[in-house]
Short mmCIF file of C-alpha atoms in Angstrom, two decimals:
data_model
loop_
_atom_site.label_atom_id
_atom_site.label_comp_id
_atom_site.label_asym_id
_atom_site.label_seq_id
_atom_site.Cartn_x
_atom_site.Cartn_y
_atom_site.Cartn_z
CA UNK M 249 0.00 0.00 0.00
CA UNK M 250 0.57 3.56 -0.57
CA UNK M 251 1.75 3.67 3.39
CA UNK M 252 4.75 1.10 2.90
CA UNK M 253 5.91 3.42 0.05
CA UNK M 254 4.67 0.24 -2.41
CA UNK M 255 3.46 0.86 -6.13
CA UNK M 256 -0.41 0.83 -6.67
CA UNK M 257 -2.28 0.51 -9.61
CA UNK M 258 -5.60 1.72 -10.14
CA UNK M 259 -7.39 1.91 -13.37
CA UNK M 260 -9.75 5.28 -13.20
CA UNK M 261 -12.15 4.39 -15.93
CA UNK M 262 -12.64 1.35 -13.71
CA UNK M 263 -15.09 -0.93 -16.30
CA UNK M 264 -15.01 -2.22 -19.81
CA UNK M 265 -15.97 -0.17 -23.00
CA UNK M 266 -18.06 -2.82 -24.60
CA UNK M 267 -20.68 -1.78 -26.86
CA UNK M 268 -23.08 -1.69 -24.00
CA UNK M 269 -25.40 1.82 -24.47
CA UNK M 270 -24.41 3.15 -20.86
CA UNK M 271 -22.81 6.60 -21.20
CA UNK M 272 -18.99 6.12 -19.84
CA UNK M 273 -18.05 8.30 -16.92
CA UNK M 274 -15.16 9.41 -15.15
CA UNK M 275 -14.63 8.97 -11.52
CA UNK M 276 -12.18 10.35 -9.44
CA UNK M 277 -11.56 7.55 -7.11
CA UNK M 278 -7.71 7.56 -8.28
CA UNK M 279 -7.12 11.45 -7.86
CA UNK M 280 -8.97 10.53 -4.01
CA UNK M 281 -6.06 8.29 -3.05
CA UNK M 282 -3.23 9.90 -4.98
CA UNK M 283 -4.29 13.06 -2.67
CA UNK M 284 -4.71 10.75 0.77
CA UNK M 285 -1.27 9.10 0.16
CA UNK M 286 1.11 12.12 -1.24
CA UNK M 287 1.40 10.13 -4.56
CA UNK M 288 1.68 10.93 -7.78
CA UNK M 289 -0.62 9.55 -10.71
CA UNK M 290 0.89 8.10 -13.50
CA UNK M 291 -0.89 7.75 -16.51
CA UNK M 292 -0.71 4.28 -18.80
CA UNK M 293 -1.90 2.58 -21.53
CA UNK M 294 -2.03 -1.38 -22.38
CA UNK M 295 -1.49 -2.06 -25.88
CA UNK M 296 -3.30 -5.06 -27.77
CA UNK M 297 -4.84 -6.56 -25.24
CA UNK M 298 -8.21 -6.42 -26.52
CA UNK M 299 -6.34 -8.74 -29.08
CA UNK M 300 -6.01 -11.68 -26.58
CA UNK M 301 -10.09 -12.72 -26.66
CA UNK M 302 -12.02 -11.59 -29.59
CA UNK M 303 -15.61 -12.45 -29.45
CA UNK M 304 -15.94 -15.72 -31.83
CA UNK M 305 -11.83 -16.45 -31.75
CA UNK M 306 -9.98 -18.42 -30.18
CA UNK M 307 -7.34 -17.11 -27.21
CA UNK M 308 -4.33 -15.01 -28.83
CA UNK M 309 -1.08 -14.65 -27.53
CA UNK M 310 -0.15 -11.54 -29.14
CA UNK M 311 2.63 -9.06 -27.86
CA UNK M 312 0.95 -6.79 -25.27
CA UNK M 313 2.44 -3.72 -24.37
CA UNK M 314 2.48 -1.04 -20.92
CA UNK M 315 3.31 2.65 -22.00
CA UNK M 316 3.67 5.45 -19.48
CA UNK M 317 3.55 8.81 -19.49
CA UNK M 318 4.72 11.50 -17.60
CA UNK M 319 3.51 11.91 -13.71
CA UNK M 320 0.64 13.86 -12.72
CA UNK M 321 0.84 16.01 -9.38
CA UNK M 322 -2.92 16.81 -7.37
CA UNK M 323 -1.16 19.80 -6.08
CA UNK M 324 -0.72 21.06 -10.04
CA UNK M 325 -4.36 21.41 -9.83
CA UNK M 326 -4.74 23.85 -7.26
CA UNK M 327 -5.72 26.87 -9.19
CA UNK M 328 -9.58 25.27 -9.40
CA UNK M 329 -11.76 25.62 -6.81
CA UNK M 330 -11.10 22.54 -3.99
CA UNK M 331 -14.19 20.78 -5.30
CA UNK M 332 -13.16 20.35 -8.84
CA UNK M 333 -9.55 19.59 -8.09
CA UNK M 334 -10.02 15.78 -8.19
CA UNK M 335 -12.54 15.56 -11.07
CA UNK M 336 -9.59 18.14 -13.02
CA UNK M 337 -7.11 15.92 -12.05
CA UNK M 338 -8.50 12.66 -13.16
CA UNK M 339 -10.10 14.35 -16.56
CA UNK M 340 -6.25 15.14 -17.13
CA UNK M 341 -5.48 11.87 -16.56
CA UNK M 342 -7.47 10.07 -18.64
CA UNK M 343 -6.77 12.44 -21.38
CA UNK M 344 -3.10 11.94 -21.15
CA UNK M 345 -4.06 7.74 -21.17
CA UNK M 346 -6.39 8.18 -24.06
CA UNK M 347 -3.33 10.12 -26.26
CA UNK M 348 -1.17 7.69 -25.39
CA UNK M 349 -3.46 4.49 -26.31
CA UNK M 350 -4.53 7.04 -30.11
CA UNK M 351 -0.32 8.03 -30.03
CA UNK M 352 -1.79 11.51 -30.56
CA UNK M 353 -1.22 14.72 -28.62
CA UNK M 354 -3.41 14.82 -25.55
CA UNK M 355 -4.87 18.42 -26.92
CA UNK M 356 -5.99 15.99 -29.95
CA UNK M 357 -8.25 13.77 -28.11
CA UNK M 358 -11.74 14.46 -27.75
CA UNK M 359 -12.77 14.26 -24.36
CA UNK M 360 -16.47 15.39 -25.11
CA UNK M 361 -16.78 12.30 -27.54
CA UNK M 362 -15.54 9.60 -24.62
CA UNK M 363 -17.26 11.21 -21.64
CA UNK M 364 -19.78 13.10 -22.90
CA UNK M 365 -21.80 13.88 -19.64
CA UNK M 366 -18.37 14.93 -17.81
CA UNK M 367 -17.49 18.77 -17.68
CA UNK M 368 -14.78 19.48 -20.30
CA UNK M 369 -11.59 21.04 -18.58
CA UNK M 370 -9.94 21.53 -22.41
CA UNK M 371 -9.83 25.36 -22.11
CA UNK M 372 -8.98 25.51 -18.59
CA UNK M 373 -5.59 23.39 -19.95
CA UNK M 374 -4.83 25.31 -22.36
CA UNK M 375 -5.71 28.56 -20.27
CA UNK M 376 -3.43 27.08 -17.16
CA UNK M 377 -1.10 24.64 -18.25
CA UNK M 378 -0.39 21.58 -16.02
CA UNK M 379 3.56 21.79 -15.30
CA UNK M 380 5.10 18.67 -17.20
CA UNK M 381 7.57 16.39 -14.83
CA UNK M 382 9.73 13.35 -15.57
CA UNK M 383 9.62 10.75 -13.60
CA UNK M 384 13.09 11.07 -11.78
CA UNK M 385 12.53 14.59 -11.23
CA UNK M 386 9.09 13.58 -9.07
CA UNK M 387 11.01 10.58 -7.89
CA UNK M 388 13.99 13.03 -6.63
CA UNK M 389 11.77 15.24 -4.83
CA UNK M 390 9.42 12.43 -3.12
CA UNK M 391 13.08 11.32 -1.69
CA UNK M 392 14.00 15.02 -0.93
CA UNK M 393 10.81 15.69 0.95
CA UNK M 394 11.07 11.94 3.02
CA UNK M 395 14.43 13.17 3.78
CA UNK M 396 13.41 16.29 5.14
CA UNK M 397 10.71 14.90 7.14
CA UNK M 398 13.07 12.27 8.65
CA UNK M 399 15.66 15.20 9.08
CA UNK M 400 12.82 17.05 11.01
CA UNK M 401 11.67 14.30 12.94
CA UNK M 402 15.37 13.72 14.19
CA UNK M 403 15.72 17.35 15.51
CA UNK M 404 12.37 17.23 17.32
CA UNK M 405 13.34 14.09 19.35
CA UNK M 406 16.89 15.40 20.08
CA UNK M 407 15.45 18.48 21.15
CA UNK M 408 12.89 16.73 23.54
CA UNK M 409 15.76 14.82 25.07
CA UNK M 410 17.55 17.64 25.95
CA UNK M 411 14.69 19.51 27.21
CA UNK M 412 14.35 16.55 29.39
CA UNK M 413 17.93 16.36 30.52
CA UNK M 414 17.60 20.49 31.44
CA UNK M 415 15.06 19.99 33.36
CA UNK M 416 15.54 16.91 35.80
CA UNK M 417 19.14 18.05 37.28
CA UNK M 418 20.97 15.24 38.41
CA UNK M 419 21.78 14.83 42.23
CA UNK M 420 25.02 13.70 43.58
#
């Protein structure tokens, strides 16, 4: 888990796009625990794997793929209003998955088309760009900022223990 600084993978769109008639919808489940455990999202796509079972065929072993992107920060979202934050966040997201499953520029994929009762946050991108991070420059600064904490913790309890030692004098 997120606590025991271990890797967790959560896939926002969370159900199948069959051909069902249900309207697909984002949810921001993903943003929710990226926010509750200080992570970052990272958005992915899986290549060919709708290849493996076709409706009618036989099982397929075909070469399946993982591509990621770039990370994603909550905290590069805070020029919304607290509310939409998440919802920003994961619309983001999913935009950045979607141009990496097309191999098109996220600005090219049409978000309106693919989640058509979700509020489109295109202009509010292009209005207030989302900073762009590699991955060892987020890694770097998780480390940086566990250091720091550790580093802090360590001076607190060093100056509790002398606090204690100044104020219980020793007798002879």
């Amino acid at each position: 888990d997120l606590k025991n600084r271990e890797l967790v993978g959560i896939l926002p769109e969370g159900t199948r796009r069959g051909k069902s008639s249900r309207t697909p919808e984002l949810h921001a489940g993903a943003a929710f625990i990226a926010k509750m455990g200080h992570a970052p999202l990272l958005p992915m796509t899986v290549r060919n794997a709708e290849l493996v079972k076709q409706k009618g065929q036989r099982i397929h072993f075909p070469k399946i793929s993982v591509q990621f992107g770039e990370p994603v920060l909550l905290e590069d979202f805070s020029f919304l209003p607290k509310d939409e934050q998440q919802e920003a966040c994961t619309w983001y997201c999913m935009r950045e998955c979607f141009a990496l499953s097309y191999r098109i520029p996220a600005e090219e994929v049409d978000m309106c088309a693919l989640f058509p009762e979700t509020k489109d946050y295109a202009e509010t991108f292009r209005e207030h760009p989302i900073p762009q991070r590699t991955t060892q420059e987020v890694v770097q600064r998780i480390k940086d900022e566990r250091e720091a904490k550790e580093a802090a913790k360590a001076e607190a309890a060093k100056a509790d223990a002398s606090k204690v030692e100044t104020a219980s004098p020793l007798t002879p």
